[in-house]
Structure formats: C-alpha cells, structure tokens
Tab-separated table of C-alpha atoms and ligand atoms in Angstrom:
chain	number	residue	atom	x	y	z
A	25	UNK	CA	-78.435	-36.025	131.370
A	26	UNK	CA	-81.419	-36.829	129.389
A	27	UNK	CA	-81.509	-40.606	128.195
A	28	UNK	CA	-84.119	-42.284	126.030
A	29	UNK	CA	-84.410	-46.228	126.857
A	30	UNK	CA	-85.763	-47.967	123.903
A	31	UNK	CA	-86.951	-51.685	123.858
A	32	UNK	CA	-89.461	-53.348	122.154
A	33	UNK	CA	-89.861	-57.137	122.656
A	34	UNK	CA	-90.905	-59.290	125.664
A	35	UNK	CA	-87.122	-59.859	126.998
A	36	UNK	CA	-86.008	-56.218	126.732
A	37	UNK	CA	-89.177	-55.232	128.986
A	38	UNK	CA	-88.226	-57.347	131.337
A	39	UNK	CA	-84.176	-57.035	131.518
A	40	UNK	CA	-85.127	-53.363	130.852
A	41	UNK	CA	-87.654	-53.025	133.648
A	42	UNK	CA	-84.961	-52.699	137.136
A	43	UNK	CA	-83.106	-50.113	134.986
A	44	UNK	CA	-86.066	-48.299	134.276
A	45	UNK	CA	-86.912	-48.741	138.211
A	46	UNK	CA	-83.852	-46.711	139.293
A	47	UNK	CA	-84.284	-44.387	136.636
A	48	UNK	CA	-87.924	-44.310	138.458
A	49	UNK	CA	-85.973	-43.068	141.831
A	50	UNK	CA	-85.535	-39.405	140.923
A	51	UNK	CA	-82.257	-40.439	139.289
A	52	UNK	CA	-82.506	-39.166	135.770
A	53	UNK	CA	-84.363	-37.706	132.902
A	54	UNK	CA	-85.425	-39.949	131.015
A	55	UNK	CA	-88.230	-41.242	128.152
A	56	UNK	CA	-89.184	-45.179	127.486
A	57	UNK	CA	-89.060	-45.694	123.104
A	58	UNK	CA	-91.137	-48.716	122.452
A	59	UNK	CA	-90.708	-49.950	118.956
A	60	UNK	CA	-93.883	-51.931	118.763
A	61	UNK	CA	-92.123	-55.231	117.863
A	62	UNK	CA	-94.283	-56.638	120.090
A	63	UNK	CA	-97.485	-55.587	120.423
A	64	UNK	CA	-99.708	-58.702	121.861
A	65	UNK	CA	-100.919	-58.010	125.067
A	66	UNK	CA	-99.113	-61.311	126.608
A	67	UNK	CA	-96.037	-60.398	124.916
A	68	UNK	CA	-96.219	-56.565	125.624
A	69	UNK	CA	-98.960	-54.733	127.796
A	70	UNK	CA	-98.950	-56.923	130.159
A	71	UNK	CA	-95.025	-56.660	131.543
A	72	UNK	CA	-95.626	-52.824	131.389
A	73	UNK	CA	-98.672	-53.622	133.937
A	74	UNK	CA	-97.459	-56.318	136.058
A	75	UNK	CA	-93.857	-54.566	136.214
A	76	UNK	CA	-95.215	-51.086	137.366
A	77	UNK	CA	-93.571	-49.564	134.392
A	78	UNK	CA	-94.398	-45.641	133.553
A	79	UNK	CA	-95.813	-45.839	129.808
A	80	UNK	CA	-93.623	-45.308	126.751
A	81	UNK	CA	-93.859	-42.021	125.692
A	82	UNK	CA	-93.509	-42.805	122.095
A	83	UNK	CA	-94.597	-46.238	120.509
A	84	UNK	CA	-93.711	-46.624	116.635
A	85	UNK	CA	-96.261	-49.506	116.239
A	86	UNK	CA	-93.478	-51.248	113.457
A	87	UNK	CA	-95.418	-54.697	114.325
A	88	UNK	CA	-93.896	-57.784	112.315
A	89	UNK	CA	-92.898	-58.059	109.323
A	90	UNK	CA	-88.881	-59.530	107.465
A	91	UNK	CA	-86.006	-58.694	109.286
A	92	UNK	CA	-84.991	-56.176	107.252
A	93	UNK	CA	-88.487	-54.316	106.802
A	94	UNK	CA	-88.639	-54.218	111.130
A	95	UNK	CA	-85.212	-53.196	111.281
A	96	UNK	CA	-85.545	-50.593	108.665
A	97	UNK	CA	-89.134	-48.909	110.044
A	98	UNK	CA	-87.567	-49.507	113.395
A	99	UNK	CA	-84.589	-47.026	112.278
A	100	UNK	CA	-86.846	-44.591	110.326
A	101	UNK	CA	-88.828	-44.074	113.550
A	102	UNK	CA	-86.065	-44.127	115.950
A	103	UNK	CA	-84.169	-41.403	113.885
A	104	UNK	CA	-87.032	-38.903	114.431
A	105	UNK	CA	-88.001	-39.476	118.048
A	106	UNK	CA	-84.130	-38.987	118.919
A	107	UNK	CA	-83.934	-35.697	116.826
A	108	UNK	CA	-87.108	-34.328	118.381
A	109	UNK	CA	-85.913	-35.531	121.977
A	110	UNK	CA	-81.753	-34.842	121.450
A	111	UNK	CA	-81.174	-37.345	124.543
A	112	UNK	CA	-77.247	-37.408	125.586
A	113	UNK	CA	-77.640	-41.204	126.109
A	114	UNK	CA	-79.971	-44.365	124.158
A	115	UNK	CA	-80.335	-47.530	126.624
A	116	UNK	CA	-80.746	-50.185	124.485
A	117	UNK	CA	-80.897	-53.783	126.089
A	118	UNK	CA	-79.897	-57.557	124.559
A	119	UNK	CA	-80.111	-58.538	120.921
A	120	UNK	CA	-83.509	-57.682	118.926
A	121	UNK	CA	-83.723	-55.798	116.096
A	122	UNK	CA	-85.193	-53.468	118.113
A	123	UNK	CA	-82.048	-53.433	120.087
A	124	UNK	CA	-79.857	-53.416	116.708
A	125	UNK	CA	-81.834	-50.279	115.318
A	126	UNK	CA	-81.992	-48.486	118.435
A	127	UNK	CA	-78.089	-48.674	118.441
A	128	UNK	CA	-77.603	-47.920	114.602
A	129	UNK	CA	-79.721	-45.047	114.773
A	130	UNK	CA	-78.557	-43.474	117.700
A	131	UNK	CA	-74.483	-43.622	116.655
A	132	UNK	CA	-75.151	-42.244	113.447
A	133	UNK	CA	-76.616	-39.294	115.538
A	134	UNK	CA	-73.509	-39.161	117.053
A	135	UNK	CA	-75.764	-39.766	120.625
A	136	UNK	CA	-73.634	-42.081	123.269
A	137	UNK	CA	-75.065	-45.249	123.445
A	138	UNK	CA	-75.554	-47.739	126.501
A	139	UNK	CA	-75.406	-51.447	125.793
A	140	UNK	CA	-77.295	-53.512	128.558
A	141	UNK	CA	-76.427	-57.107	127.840
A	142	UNK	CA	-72.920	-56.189	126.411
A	143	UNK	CA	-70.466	-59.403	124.871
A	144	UNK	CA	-72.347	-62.530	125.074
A	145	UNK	CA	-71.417	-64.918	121.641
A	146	UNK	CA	-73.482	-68.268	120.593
A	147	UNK	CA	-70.313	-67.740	117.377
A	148	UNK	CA	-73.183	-68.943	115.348
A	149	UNK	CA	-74.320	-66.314	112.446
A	150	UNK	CA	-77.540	-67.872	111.352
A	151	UNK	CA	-79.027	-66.604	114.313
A	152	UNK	CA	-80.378	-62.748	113.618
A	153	UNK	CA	-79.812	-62.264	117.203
A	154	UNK	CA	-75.858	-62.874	116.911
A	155	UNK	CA	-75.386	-60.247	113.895
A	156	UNK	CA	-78.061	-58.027	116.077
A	157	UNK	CA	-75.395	-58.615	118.954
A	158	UNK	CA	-72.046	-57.849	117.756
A	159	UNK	CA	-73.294	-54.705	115.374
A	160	UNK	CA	-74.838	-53.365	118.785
A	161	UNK	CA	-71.545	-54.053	120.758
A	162	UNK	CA	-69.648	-52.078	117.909
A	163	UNK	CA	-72.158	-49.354	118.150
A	164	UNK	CA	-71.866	-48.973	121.685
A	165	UNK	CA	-70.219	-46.656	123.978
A	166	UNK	CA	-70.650	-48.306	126.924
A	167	UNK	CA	-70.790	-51.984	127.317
A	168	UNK	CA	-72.452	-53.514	130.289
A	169	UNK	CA	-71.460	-57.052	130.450
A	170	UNK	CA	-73.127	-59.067	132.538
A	171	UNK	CA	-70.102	-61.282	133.513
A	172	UNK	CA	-66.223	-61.567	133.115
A	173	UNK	CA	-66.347	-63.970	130.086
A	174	UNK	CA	-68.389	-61.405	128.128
A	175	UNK	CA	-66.086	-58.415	129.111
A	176	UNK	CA	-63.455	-61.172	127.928
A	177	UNK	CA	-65.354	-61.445	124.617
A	178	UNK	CA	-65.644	-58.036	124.446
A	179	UNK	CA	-61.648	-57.168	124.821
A	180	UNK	CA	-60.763	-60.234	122.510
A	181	UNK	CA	-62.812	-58.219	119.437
A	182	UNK	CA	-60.709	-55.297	120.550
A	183	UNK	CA	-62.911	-52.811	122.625
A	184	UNK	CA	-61.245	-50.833	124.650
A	185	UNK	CA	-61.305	-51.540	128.257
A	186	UNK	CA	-62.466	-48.629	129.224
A	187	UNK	CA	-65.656	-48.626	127.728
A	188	UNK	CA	-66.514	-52.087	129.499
A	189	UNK	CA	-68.360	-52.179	132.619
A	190	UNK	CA	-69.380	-55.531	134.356
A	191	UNK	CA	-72.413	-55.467	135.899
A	192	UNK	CA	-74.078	-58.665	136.330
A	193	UNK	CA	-77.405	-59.158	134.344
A	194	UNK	CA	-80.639	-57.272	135.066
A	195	UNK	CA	-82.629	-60.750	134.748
A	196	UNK	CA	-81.179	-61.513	137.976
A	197	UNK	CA	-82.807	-57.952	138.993
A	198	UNK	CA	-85.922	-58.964	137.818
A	199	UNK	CA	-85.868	-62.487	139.417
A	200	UNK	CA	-85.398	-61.443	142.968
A	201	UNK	CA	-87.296	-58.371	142.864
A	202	UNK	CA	-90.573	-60.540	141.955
A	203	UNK	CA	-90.013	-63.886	142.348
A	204	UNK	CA	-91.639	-63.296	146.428
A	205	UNK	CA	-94.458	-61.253	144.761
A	206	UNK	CA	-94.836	-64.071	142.173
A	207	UNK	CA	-95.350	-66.742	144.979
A	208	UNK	CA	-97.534	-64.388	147.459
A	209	UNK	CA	-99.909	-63.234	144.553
A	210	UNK	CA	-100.277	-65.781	141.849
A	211	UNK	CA	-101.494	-69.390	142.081
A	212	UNK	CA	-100.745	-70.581	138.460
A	213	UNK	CA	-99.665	-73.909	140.077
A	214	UNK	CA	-103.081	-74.464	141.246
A	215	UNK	CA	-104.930	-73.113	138.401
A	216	UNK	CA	-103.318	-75.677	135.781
A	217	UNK	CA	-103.600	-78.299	138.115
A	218	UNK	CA	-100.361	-78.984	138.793
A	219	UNK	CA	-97.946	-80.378	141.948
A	220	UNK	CA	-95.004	-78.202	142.337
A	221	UNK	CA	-92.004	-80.164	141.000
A	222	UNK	CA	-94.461	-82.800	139.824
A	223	UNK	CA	-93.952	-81.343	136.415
A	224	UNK	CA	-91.579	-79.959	133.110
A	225	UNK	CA	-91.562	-76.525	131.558
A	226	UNK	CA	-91.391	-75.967	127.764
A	227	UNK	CA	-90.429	-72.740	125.860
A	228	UNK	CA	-89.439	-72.755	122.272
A	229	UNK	CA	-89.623	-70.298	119.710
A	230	UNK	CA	-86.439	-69.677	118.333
A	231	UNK	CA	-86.404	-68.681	114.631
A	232	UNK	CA	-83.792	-71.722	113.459
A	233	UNK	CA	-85.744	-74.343	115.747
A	234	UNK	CA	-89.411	-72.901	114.859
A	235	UNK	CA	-89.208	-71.690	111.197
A	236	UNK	CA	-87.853	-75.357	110.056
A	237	UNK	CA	-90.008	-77.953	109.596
A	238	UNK	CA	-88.095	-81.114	110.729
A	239	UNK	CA	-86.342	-79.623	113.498
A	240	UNK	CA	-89.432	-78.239	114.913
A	241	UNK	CA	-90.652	-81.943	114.444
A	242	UNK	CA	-87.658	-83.155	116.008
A	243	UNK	CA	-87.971	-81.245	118.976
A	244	UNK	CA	-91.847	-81.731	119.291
A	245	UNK	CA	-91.053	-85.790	119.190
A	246	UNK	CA	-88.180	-85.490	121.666
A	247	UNK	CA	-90.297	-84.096	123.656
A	248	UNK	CA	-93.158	-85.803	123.383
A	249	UNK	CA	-90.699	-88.780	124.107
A	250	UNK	CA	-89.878	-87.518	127.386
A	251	UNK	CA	-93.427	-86.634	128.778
A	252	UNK	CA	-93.936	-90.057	128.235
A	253	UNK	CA	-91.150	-91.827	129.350
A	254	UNK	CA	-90.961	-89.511	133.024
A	255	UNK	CA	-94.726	-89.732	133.166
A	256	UNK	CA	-95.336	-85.905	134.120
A	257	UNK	CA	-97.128	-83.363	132.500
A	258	UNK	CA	-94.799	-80.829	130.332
A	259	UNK	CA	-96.188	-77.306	130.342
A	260	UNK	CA	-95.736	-75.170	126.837
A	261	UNK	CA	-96.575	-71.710	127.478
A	262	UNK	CA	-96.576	-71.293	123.056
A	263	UNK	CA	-95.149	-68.257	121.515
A	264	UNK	CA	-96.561	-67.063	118.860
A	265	UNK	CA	-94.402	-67.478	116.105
A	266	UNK	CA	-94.163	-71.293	117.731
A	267	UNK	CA	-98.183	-70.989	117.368
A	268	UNK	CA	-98.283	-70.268	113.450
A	269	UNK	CA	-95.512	-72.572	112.335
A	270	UNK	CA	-97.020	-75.257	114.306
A	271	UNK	CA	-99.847	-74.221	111.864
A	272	UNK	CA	-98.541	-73.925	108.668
A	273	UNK	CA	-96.354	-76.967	109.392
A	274	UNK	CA	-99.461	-78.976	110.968
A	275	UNK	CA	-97.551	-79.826	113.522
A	276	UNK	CA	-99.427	-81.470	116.891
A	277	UNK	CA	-97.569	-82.569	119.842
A	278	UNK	CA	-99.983	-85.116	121.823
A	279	UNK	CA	-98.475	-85.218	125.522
A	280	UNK	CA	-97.534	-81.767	125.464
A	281	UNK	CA	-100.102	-78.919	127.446
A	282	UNK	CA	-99.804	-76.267	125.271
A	283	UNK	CA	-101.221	-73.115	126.621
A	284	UNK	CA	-100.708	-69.105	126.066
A	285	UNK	CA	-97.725	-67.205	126.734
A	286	UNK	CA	-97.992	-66.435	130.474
A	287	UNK	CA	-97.102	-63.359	132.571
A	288	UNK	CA	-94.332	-62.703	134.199
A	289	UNK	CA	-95.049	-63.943	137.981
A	290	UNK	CA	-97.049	-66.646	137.097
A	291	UNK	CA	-94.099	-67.429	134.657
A	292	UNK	CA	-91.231	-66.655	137.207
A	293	UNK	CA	-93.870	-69.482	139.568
A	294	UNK	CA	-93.983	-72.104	136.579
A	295	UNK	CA	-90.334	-71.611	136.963
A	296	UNK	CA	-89.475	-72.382	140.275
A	297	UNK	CA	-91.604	-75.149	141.093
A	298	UNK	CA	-90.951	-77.120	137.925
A	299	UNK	CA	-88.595	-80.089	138.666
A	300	UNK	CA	-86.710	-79.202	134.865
A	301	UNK	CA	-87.327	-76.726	131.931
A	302	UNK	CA	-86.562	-77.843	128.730
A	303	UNK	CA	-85.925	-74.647	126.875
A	304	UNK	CA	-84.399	-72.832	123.932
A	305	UNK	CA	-84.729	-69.353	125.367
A	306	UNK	CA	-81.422	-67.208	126.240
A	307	UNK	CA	-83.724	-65.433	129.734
A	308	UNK	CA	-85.205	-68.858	130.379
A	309	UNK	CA	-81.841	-70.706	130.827
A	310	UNK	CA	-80.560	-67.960	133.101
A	311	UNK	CA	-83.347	-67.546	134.788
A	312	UNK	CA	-83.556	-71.744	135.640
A	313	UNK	CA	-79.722	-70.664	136.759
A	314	UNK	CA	-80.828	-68.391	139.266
A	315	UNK	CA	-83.751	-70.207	140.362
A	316	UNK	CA	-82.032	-73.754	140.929
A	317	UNK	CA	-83.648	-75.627	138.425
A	318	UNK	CA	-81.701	-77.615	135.552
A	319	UNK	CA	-82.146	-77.042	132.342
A	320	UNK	CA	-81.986	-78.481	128.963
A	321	UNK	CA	-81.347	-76.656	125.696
A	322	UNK	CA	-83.085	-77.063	123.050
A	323	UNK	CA	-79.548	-75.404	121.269
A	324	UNK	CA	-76.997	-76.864	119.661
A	325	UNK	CA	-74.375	-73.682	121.553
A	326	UNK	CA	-75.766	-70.912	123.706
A	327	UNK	CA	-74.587	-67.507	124.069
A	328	UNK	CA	-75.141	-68.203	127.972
A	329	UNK	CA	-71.704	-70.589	128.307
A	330	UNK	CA	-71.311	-70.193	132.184
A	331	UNK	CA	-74.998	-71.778	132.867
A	332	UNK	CA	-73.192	-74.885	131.239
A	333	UNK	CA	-69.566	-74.257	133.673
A	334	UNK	CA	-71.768	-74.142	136.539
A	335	UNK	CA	-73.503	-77.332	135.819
A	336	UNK	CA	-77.260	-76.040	136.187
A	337	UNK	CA	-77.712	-76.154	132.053
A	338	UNK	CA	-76.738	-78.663	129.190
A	339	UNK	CA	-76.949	-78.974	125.404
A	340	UNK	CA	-78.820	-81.368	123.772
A	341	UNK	CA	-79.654	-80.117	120.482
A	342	UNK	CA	-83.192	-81.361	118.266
A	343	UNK	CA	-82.798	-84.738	118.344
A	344	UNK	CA	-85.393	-87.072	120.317
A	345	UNK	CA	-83.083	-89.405	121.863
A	346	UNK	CA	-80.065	-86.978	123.381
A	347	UNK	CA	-83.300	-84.778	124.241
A	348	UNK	CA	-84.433	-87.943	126.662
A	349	UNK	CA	-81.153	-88.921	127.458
A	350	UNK	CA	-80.001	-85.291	128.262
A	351	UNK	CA	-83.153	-84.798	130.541
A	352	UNK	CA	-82.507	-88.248	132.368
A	353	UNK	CA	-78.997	-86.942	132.914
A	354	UNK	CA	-79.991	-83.260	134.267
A	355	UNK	CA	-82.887	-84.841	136.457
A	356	UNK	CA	-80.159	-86.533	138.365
A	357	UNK	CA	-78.199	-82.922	139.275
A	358	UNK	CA	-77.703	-81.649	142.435
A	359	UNK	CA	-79.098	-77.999	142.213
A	360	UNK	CA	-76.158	-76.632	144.452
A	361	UNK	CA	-74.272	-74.481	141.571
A	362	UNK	CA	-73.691	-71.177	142.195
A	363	UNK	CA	-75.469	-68.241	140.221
A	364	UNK	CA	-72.671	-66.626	137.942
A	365	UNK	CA	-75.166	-63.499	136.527
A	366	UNK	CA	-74.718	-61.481	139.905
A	367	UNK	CA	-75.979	-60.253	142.675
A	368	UNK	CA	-79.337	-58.631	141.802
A	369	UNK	CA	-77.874	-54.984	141.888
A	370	UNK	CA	-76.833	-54.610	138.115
A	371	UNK	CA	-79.545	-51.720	137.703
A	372	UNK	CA	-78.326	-49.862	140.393
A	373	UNK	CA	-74.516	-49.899	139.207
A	374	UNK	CA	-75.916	-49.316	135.278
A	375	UNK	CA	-77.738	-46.008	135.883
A	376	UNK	CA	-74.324	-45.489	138.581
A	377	UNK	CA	-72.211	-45.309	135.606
A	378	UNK	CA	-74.138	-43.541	133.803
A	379	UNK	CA	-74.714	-41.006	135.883
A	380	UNK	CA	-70.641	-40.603	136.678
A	381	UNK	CA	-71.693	-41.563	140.560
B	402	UD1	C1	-87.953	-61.714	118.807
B	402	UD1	C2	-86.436	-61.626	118.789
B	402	UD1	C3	-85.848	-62.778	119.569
B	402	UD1	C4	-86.428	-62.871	120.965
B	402	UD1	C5	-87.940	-62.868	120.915
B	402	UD1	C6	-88.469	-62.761	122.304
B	402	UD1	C7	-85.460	-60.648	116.767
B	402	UD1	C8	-84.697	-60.937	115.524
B	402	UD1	N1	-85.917	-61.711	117.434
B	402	UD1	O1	-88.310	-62.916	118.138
B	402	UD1	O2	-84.448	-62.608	119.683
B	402	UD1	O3	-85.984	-64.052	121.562
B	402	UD1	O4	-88.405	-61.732	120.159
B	402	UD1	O5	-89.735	-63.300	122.443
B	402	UD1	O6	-85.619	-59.507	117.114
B	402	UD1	N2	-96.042	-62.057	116.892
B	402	UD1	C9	-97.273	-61.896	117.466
B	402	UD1	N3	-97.419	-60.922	118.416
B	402	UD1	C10	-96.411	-60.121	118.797
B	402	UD1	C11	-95.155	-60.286	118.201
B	402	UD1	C12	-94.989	-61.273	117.253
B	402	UD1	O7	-98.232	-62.589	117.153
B	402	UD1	O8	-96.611	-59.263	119.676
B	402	UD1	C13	-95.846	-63.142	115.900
B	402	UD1	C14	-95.951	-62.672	114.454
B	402	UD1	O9	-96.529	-63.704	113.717
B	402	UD1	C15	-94.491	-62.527	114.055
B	402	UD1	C16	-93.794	-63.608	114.875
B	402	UD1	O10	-94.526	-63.689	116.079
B	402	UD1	O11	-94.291	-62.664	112.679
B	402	UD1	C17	-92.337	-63.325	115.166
B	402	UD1	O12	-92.159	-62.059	115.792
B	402	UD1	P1	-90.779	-61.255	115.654
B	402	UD1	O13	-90.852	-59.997	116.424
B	402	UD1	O14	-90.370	-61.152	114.229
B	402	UD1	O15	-89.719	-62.223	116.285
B	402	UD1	P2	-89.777	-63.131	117.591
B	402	UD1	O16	-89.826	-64.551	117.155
B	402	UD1	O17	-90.815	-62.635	118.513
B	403	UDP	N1	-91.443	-65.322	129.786
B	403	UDP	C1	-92.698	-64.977	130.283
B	403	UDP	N2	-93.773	-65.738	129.909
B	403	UDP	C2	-93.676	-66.789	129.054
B	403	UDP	C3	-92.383	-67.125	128.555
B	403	UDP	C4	-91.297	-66.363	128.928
B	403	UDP	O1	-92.822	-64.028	131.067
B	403	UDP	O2	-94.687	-67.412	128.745
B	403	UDP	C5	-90.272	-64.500	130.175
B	403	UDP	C6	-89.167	-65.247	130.867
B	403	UDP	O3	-89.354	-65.215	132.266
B	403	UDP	C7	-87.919	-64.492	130.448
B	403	UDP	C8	-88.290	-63.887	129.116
B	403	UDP	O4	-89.697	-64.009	128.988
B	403	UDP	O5	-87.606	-63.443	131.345
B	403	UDP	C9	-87.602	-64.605	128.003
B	403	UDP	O6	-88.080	-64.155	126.794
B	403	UDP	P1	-88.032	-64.995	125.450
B	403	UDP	O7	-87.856	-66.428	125.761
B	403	UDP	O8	-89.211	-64.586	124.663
B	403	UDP	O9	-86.758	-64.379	124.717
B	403	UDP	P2	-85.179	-64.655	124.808
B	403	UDP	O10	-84.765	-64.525	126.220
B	403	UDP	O11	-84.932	-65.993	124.223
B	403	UDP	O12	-84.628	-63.589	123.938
C-alpha cells in the first residue's frame, strides 16, 4: 500500500506528525505532500525539526494568496504529484484548504482517501474551514472521527457506517508524546519572565475575528480589560495574519505581550503552566482540554462541543465584558474534567485501519 500524506499548515503538521511517526515504524510506504500554505519558518520548518519529521518529498510552494487562488494551485499541484506517484491512499488531516484540495484532487483520481479529523461541525458557513470540512468528509473514504459525537455527525449527513472509524484525535498524540520533552528541554517560562500559573495565554487569528475591524477591536479591548482587571501578564504568541491586520487596522493592544509564534514545546510549556488561555484556536482549546487548563473562546460556537460538556472550555464571543466575566467564571473551575479526545493511541489505530491489521 503506497499512501501519500499531504498537509500544509501549522495544525496539520502537528495532528499529522504521530501518524507520520507510525508510518516511520516500518509500517508503510509512504511520501509527505506539503502544499506550501505555510511556509514561515515558525509556522512550518520548525514543526518538521522539532517533531523529527522525514522531509516532504514534494513541496508545491502555493504560499498565500484568496481562497480560491490557494485552493486552486493547491489542486493543480496535487493532481500531478498523485499521477506521477499513483498512491492507493491520500492522508489528508483537519480542515485547510490544503486539506480540502488534497481531498478533491485525490477522489477525482478515483485514489481512496483518509480523513484524519473526520465530522466535527461549528454549523456556521462563514467560516472557510466549515465548507473545507464537510466537502472533505464527502470526499472521503474513510472517516476518522476523533469522538462519538463526530461519528454521530457523520451518520446524521448520511455516511455510511462503515466507512467511520473512531479514533480519538492525534492532538492528544502529540500532547503526550512531547509535553515531558517540552518540560525537560525548554525553559520558555523562564525566558519571558514568567511564574508558572502566574499568567494568561492568548491565540487569535481566526479569519472572521482577525479580518474585521471591530471585532478584532472588540476582542483586543476585552482583553486588554482582563489583563488589567486580574493583574497578570497575558502572553500573545501573534500569528501572522493577526500581525498584518493589526497593521492595516492600526490596531495596538497596551497590556497585552505580544511576541512571535512559538514552537511547539515551548508552546505545549506556555500551555501547561498558564493558569487560563483565552483562545480562538480549534488545537488550542483541545489541547487546554487535555492539559487541565480552562479555556475561553474567543467563538461565538466551536466545532470542539465536548470541551464545553466537559466543563474545561466556554464561549464568550468578542465582546469586552462577557470576555471578563467569562474569564472570572472559568478562573473559578475545578480542572478535574475528564479528557474526551482519547487516549493518545489514535495514530496507532489510524495507520491499523489502514493497513487492514
Ligand atoms: C490557515 C487555515 C486555518 C488554520 C490556520 C492555522 C484555511 C482556510 N485556513 O489559516 O483553518 O487555523 O491556517 O494556523 O486554510 N502567512 C505568513 N506566513 C505563512 C503563512 C501565512 O506570513 O507561513 C500570512 C500571510 O499574510 C497570509 C496570512 O498569513 O495571507 C493567512 O494565511 P492563510 O494560509 O491564508 O490562512 P491562515 O490564517 O494561516
Ligand atoms: N501552536 C504553536 N505555537 C503557537 C501557537 C500554536 O505550536 O505559537 C500550536 C498549538 O499547540 C496547536 C496548533 O498550533 O497544536 C494550533 O494551530 P492553529 O491555532 O494555528 O490552528 P487551528 O487549530 O485553529 O486550526
């Protein structure tokens, strides 16, 4: 069986990464397809190095650009690596456009194609990532949800059963088999100064928070509002597309550290030791899940609706004072929720399936 995994943005490497590790163990043949979506070192390179991940073999370079012009190049070059390779099976992972062209291409090759990160629904279509979801799910041949609810989803839009495999996520993969690493190698902590659970974490960059001017300003001032009001520092590791519409909107948070995208241990250390992350990430609230920390989103739904079941994540939306009173709220939570993304081992039983073990 010869599979081609393709990914091309931060998350995928990540989610990607312990399916790529068993893949690593003699288990298949296999070739890594990076679309170039992202191509900055902290958003790219760096995951690939800190991960241990074998190089892609190809890299289409598609870079930014609209939606439609990444999609489309995205397809173009996907098309011709998978005619020159002729892999039985394309691993594509979450809800990109990477993840969408990857898919598109692969079923009009008539190649089987592996959904990691099968079924989850925010039901809200202004986000790319929803359309980029559910045309990937139809695509797919077979869905690896990471929990019951998304097989649930998946059944309820009528695919059959038998192409629906729960897993549990990867993230919670990539959580335990680093988070030890991340606290015996990196010192982040120290280097920013910083008390373990003596501080916030910050990550927004979502298109329909970030690409509109008073939301974006809304969120800024809620937050600003809260470093003030719980006296502690909030740490904003700033993604880029955060970075240029702060720009263009000249937009300038004052009690907020904003600082560069960080790597993966020193992020998964940030993480742990904060005391809350205020976030509008889909990895970041799972990933405060698993780690024990609560969370606030920065969302008005979430495609991630057992982080709010369990207790360990609420949603507060863009406005400054349910963004305070939300935090207030999730400061006073006991952390003793259970972790509903599984067990760690959902690389293992992915490439299992695949491989008909
Ligand atoms: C993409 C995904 C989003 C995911 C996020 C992970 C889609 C539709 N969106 O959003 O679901 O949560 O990745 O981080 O696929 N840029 C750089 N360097 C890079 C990449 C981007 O500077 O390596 C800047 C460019 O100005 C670019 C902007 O960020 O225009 C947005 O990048 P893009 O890939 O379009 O979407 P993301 O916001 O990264
Ligand atoms: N992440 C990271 N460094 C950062 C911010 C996030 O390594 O500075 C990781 C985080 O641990 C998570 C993933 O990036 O695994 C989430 O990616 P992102 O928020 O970009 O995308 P989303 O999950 O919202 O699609």
């Amino acid at each position: 069986m010869r599979i081609a995994v393709i990914l091309g943005t931060r998350p995928e490497i990540i989610k990607m990464a312990p399916v790529i590790r068993e893949l690593e163990r003699g288990r298949g043949n296999y070739f890594i397809l990076h679309t170039g979506q992202h191509y900055s070192y902290n958003l790219d390179k760096v995951f690939f190095e800190q991960l241990k991940l074998p190089q892609a073999k190809y890299n289409l370079e598609v870079g930014s650009g609209s939606h439609a012009e990444q999609t489309a190049k995205i397809l173009i070059g996907v098309e011709k690596v998978l005619q020159q390779e002729n892999p039985d099976l394309v691993l594509i992972e979450g809800d990109t456009n990477s993840t969408l062209a990857g898919a598109l291409a692969a079923a009009k090759l008539h190649i089987k194609v592996g959904h990691v990160e099968a079924g989850l629904r925010s039901y809200d279509r202004n986000m790319p990532e929803e359309i980029n979801r559910i045309l990937a799910d139809c695509c797919s041949d077979y869905l690896f949800a990471p929990t019951e609810k998304a097989k649930t989803i998946l059944l309820g839009e009528g695919i059959s059963e038998d192409k629906i495999f729960v897993t549990g996520n990867t993230i919670v993969d990539a959580v335990y088999q680093n988070l030890e690493i991340a606290r015996g190698s990196v010192n982040i902590i120290n280097t920013l100064s910083l008390r373990p659970q003596g501080y916030f974490l910050v990550t927004v960059h979502r298109q329909e928070n970030v690409d509109n001017r008073p939301r974006f300003a809304s969120i800024l001032e809620g937050l600003d509002a809260v470093a003030t009001k719980f006296e502690v520092p909030l740490i904003y590791p700033v993604h880029p597309r955060s970075r240029k519409m702060m720009a263009e909107f000249d937009l300038r948070p004052r009690n907020l550290r904003l600082i560069e995208p960080v790597d993966f241990l020193g992020f998964l250390q940030l993480e742990s030791s904060a005391r809350l992350i205020l976030t509008d990430s889909g990895g970041v609230q799972e990933e405060a899940c698993i780690l024990g920390v609560p969370c606030v989103t920065l969302r008005d739904n979430t495609e991630r609706p057992e982080t709010l079941e369990v207790g360990s994540n609420i949603l507060a939306g863009a406005l400054p004072d349910r963004i305070l009173e939300y935090t207030r709220l999730m400061l006073n939570k006991k952390n003793n929720w259970v972790n509903p993304f599984g067990d760690g081992t959902a690389g293992r039983k992915i490439v299992n399936i695949i491989m008909g073990v």
